[in-house]
Short mmCIF file of C-alpha atoms in Angstrom, two decimals:
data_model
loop_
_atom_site.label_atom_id
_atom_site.label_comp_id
_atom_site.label_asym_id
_atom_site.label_seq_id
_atom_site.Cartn_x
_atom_site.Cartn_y
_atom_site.Cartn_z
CA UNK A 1 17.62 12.10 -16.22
CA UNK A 2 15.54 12.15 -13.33
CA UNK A 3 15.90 9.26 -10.90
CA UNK A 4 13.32 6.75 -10.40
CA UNK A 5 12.93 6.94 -6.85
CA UNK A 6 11.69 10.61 -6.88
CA UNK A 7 8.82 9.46 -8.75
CA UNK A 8 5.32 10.40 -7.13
CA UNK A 9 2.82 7.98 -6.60
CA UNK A 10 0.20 8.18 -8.93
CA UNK A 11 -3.63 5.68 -8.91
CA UNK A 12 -5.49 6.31 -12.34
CA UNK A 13 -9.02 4.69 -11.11
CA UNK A 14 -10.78 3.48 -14.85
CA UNK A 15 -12.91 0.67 -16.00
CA UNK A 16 -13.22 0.86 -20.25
CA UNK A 17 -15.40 -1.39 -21.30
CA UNK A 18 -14.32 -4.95 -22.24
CA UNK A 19 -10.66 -3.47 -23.80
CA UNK A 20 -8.51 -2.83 -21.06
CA UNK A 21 -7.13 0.36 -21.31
CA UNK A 22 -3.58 1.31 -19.97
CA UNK A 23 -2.31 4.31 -17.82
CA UNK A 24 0.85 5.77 -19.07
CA UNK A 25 2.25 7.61 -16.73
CA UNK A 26 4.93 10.92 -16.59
CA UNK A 27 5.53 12.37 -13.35
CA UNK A 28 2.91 13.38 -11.03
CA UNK A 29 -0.33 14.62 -12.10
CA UNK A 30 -3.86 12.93 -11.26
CA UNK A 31 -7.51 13.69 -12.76
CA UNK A 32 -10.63 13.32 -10.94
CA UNK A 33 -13.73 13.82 -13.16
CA UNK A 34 -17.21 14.54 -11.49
CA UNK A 35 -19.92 14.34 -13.37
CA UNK A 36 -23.35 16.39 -12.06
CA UNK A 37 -27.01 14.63 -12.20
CA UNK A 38 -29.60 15.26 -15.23
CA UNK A 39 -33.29 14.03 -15.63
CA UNK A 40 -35.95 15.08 -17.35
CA UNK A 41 -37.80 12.87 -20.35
CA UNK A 42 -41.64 12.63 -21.30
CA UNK A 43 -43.99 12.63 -18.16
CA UNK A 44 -44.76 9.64 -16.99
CA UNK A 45 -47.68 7.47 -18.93
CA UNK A 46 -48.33 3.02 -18.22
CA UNK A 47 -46.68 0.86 -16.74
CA UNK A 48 -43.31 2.32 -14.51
CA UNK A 49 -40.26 0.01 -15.44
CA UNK A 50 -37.13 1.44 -13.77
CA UNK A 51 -34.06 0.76 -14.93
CA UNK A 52 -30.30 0.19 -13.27
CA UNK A 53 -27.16 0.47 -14.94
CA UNK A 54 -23.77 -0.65 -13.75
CA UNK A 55 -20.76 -2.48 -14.52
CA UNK A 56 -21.93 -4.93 -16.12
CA UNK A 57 -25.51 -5.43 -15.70
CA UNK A 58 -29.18 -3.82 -16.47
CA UNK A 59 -31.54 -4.12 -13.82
CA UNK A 60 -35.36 -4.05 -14.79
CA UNK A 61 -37.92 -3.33 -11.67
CA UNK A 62 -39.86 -4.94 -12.62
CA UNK A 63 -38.80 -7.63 -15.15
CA UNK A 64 -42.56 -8.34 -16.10
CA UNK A 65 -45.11 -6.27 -17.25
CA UNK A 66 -48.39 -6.09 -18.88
CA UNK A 67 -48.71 -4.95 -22.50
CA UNK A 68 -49.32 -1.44 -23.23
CA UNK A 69 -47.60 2.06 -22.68
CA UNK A 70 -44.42 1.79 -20.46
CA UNK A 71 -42.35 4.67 -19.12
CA UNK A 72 -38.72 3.28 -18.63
CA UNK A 73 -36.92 5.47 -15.99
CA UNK A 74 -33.20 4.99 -16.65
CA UNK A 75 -30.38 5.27 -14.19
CA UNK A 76 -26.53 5.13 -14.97
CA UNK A 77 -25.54 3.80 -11.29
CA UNK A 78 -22.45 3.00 -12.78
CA UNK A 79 -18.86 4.27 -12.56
CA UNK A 80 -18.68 4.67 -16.35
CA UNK A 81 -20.36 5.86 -19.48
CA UNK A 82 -23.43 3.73 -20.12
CA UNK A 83 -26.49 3.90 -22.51
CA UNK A 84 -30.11 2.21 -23.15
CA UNK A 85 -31.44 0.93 -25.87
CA UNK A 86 -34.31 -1.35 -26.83
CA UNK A 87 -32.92 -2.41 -30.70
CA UNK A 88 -36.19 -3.96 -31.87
CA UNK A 89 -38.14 -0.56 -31.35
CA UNK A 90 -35.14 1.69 -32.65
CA UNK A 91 -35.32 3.39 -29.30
CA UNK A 92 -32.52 3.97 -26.95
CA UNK A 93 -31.30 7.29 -24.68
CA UNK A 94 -28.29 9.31 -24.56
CA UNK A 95 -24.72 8.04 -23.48
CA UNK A 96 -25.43 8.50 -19.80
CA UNK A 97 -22.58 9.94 -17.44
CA UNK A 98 -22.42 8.48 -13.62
CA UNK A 99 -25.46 9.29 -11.66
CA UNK A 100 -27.19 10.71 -14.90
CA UNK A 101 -30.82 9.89 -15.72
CA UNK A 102 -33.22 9.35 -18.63
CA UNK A 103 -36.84 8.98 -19.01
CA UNK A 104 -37.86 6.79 -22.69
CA UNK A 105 -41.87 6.70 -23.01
CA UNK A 106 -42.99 3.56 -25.46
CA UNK A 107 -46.53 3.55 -26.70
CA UNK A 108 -48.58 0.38 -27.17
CA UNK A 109 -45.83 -2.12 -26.17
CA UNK A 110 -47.15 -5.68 -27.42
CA UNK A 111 -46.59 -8.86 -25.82
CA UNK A 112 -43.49 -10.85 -26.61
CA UNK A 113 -40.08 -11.02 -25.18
CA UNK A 114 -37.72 -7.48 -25.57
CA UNK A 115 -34.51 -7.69 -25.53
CA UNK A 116 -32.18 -4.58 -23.97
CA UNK A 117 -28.89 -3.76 -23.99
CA UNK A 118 -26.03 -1.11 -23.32
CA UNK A 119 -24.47 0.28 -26.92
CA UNK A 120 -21.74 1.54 -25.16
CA UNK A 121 -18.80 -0.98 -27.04
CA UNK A 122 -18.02 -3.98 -25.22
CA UNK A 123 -20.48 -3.77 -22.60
CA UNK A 124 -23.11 -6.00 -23.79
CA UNK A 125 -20.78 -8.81 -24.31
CA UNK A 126 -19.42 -8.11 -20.75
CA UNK A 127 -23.20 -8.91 -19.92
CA UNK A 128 -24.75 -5.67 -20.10
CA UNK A 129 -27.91 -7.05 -21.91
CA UNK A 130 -31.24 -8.56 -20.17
CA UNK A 131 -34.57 -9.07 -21.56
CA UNK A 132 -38.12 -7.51 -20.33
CA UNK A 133 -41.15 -10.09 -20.95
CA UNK A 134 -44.46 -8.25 -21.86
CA UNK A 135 -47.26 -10.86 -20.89
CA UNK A 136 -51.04 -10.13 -20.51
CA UNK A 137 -50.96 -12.48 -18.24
CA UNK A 138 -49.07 -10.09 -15.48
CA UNK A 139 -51.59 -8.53 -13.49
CA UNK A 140 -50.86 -4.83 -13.53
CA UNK A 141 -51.67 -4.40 -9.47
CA UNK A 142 -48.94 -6.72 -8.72
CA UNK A 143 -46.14 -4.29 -11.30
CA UNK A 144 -47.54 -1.25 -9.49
CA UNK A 145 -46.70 -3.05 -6.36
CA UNK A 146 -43.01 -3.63 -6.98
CA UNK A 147 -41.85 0.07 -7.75
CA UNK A 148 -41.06 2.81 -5.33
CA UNK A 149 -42.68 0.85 -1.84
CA UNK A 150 -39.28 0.93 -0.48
CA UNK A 151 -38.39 2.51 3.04
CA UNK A 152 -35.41 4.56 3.46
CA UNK A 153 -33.83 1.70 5.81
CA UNK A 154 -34.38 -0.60 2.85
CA UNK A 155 -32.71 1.55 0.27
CA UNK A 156 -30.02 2.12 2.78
CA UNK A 157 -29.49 -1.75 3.30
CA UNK A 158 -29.13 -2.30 -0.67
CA UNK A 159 -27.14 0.61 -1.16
CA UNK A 160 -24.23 -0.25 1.43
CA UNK A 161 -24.59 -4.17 0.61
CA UNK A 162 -23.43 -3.26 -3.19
CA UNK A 163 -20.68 -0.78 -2.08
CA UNK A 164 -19.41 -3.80 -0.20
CA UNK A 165 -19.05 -6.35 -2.97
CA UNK A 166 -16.03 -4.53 -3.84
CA UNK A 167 -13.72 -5.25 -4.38
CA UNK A 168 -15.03 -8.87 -5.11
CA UNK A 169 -12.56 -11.43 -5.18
CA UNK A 170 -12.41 -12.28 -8.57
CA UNK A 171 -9.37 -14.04 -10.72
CA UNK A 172 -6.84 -11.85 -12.81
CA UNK A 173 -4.78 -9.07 -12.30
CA UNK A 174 -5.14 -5.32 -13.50
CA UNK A 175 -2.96 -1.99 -13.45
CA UNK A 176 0.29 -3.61 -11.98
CA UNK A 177 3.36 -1.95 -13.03
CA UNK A 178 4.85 -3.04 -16.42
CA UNK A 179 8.39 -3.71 -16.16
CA UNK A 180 11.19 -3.14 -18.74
CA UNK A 181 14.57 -3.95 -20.20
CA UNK A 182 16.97 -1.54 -21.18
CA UNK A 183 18.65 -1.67 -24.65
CA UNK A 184 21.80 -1.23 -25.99
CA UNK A 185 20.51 2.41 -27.55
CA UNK A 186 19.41 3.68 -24.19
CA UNK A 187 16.18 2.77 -24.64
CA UNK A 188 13.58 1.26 -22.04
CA UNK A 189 11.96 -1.36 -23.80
CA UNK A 190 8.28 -2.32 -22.54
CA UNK A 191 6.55 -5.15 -24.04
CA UNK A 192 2.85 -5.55 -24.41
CA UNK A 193 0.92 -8.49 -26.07
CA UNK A 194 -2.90 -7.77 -27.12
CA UNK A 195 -4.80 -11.11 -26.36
CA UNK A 196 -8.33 -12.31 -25.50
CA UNK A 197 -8.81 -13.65 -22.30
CA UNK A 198 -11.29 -14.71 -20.00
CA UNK A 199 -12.09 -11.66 -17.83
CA UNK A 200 -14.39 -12.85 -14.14
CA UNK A 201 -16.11 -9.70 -14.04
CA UNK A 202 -18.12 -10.87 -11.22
CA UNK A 203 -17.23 -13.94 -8.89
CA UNK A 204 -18.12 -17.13 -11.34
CA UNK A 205 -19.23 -14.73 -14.26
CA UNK A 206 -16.57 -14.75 -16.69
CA UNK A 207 -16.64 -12.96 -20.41
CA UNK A 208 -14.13 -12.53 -22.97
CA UNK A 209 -12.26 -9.56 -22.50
CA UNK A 210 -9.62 -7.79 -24.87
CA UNK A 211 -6.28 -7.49 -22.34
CA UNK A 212 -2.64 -6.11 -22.59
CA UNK A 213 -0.75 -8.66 -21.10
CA UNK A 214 -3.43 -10.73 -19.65
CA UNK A 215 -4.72 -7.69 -17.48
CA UNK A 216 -7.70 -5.83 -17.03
CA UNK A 217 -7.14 -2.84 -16.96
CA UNK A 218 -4.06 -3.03 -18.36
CA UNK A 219 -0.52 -2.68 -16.82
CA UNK A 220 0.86 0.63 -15.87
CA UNK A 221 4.25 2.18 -18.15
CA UNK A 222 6.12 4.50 -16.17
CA UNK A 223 9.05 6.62 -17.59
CA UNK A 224 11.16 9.82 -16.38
CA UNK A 225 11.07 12.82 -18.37
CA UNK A 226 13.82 12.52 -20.68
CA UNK A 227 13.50 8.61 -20.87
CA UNK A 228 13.92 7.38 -24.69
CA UNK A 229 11.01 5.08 -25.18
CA UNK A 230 9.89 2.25 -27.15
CA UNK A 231 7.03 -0.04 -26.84
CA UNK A 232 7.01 -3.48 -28.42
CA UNK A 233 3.02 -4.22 -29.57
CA UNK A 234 2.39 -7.63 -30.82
CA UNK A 235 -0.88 -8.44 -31.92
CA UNK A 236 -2.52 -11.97 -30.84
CA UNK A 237 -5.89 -10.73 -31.44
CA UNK A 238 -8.38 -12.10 -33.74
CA UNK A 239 -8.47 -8.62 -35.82
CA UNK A 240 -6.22 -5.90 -36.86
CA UNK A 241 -5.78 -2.81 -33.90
CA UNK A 242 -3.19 -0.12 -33.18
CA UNK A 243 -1.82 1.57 -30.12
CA UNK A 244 -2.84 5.47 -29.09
CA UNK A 245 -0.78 7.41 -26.08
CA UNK A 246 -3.35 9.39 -25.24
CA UNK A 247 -2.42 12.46 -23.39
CA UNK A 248 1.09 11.86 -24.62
CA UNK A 249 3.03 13.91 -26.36
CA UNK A 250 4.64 11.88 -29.09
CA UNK A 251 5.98 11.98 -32.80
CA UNK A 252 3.58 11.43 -35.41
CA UNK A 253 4.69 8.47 -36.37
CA UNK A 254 3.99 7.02 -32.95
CA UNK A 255 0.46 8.35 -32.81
CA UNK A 256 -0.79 5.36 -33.02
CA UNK A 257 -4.27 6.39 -35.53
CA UNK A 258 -4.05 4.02 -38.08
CA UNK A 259 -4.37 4.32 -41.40
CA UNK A 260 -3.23 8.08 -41.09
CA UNK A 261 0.04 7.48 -39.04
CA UNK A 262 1.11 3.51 -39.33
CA UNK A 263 -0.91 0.63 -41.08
CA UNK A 264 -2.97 -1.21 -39.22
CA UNK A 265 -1.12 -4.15 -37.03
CA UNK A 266 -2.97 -7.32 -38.20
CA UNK A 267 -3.31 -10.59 -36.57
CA UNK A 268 -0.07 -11.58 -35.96
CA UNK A 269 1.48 -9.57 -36.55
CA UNK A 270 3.85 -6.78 -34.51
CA UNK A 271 4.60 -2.47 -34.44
CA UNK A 272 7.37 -0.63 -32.52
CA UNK A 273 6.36 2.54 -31.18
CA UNK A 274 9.40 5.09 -30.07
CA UNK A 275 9.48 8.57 -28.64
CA UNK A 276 11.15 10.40 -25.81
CA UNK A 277 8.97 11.48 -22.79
CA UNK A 278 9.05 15.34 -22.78
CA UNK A 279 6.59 16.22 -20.06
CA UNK A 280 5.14 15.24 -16.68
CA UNK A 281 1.67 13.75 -17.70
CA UNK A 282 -0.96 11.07 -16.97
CA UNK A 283 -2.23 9.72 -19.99
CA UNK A 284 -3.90 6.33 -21.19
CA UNK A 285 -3.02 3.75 -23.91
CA UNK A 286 -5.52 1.99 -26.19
CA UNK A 287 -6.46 0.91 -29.59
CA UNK A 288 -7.65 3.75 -32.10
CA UNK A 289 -8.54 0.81 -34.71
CA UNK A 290 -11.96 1.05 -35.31
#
């Protein structure tokens, strides 16, 4: 068995959604994943609406506008997977990958209040939802007026004021190392609890997110090669879920795909996942309950 102290330092950077996901880690390997830019869309037609996603927020420049055709020019400023969709219309655009755009082109809008949202799971109820007002009585001079009259010194200004909001102070904790016992099998025993808590994803803004252990993102296992594993899940949850090792290699029974390889754990109620760590690896735990 390898000792502990050789162990290599390894930071998995990831924001999932509302669910915090976990990083399991094996040794010493570490991902970076670059995503390249993409536009394209209908040519613009109406009223310009562009639109800013991030973690967890949508942005409309501007909020207002007057009825008729709108282009919506949509921008995943985020760090993770986002999409946009207008529900009421049955419109919405791709899932968007970092610094990816997306032009959506609605004919005849009508007046009325339209709400938006990101589909991606968890993200609207992390507050990734807003609501554009179509009003006759917006005077379409003043909409032209508010998109693309910004100087290079201005975008600069808003740019490095948002890169310096992190990272906020917020409460909680996230991706601390999860400690363990050892039992009288030679196991080491980890154990998680699945809860909902109240997640400040922005200083005062606080949603309900779905932790391990109170933490978002979730606390960090680490294990030697040639470590016998088990993980203790209990489910406090208000529905049923499962745990997946992604990027693991582990048993079938451990897998962690419910109904296929276990039953689903319900509310309540608890699973023991087991399995000896065979390879050096970086992987990521999370629930594969749908």
């Amino acid at each position: 068995m390898n000792s502990e102290s050789a162990w290599t330092r390894t930071v998995v950077v990831a924001m999932l959604s509302v669910m915090g996901l976990g990083t399991l880690v094996l040794g010493a390997i570490g991902v970076v994943a670059v995503a390249n830019n993409s536009g394209g869309g209908d040519s613009l037609t109406g009223t310009q609406v562009d639109v800013h996603l991030t973690e967890f927020a949508i942005e409309l420049v501007p909020p207002a506008i007057p009825p008729g055709d709108v282009t919506f020019l949509v921008h995943n400023d985020g760090t993770v997977d986002h999409n946009f969709a207008i529900p009421s219309l049955g419109v919405r655009t791709a899932n968007l990958k970092p610094g990816e755009s997306e032009t959506l082109v609605v004919r005849d809008l009508g007046e009325g209040d339209l709400p938006v949202l990101c589909e991606v799971a968890g993200h609207d109820a992390a507050g990734m939802k807003a609501t554009l007002t179509v009003s006759s009585d917006i005077d379409p001079a003043a909409v032209a007026a508010t998109v693309g009259t910004m100087t290079w010194q201005q975008m600069d200004a808003m740019m490095e004021a948002v890169a310096k909001k992190f990272p906020a102070k917020t409460e909680g904790s996230g991706n601390s190392e999860l400690g363990y016992t050892t039992s009288a099998d030679g196991f080491k025993v980890f154990d998680l609890t699945a809860k909902v808590i109240s997640w400040e994803v922005e200083p005062g803004k606080f949603v309900d997110g779905w932790a391990y252990n109170g933490q978002i993102p979730a606390p960090i296992i680490r294990v030697t090669t040639g470590d016998k594993v088990r993980i203790n899940l209990k489910n406090e949850l208000p529905e049923s879920t499962s745990l997946h090792l992604h990027g693991i290699r582990v048993p079938n029974a451990a897998d962690g795909v419910d109904p296929y390889t276990q039953p689903a754990i319900k509310p309540g109620e608890s699973f023991v996942y087991e399995f000896v760590a065979q390879e050096s690896a970086v992987g990521m735990y999370h629930s594969h309950h749908n």
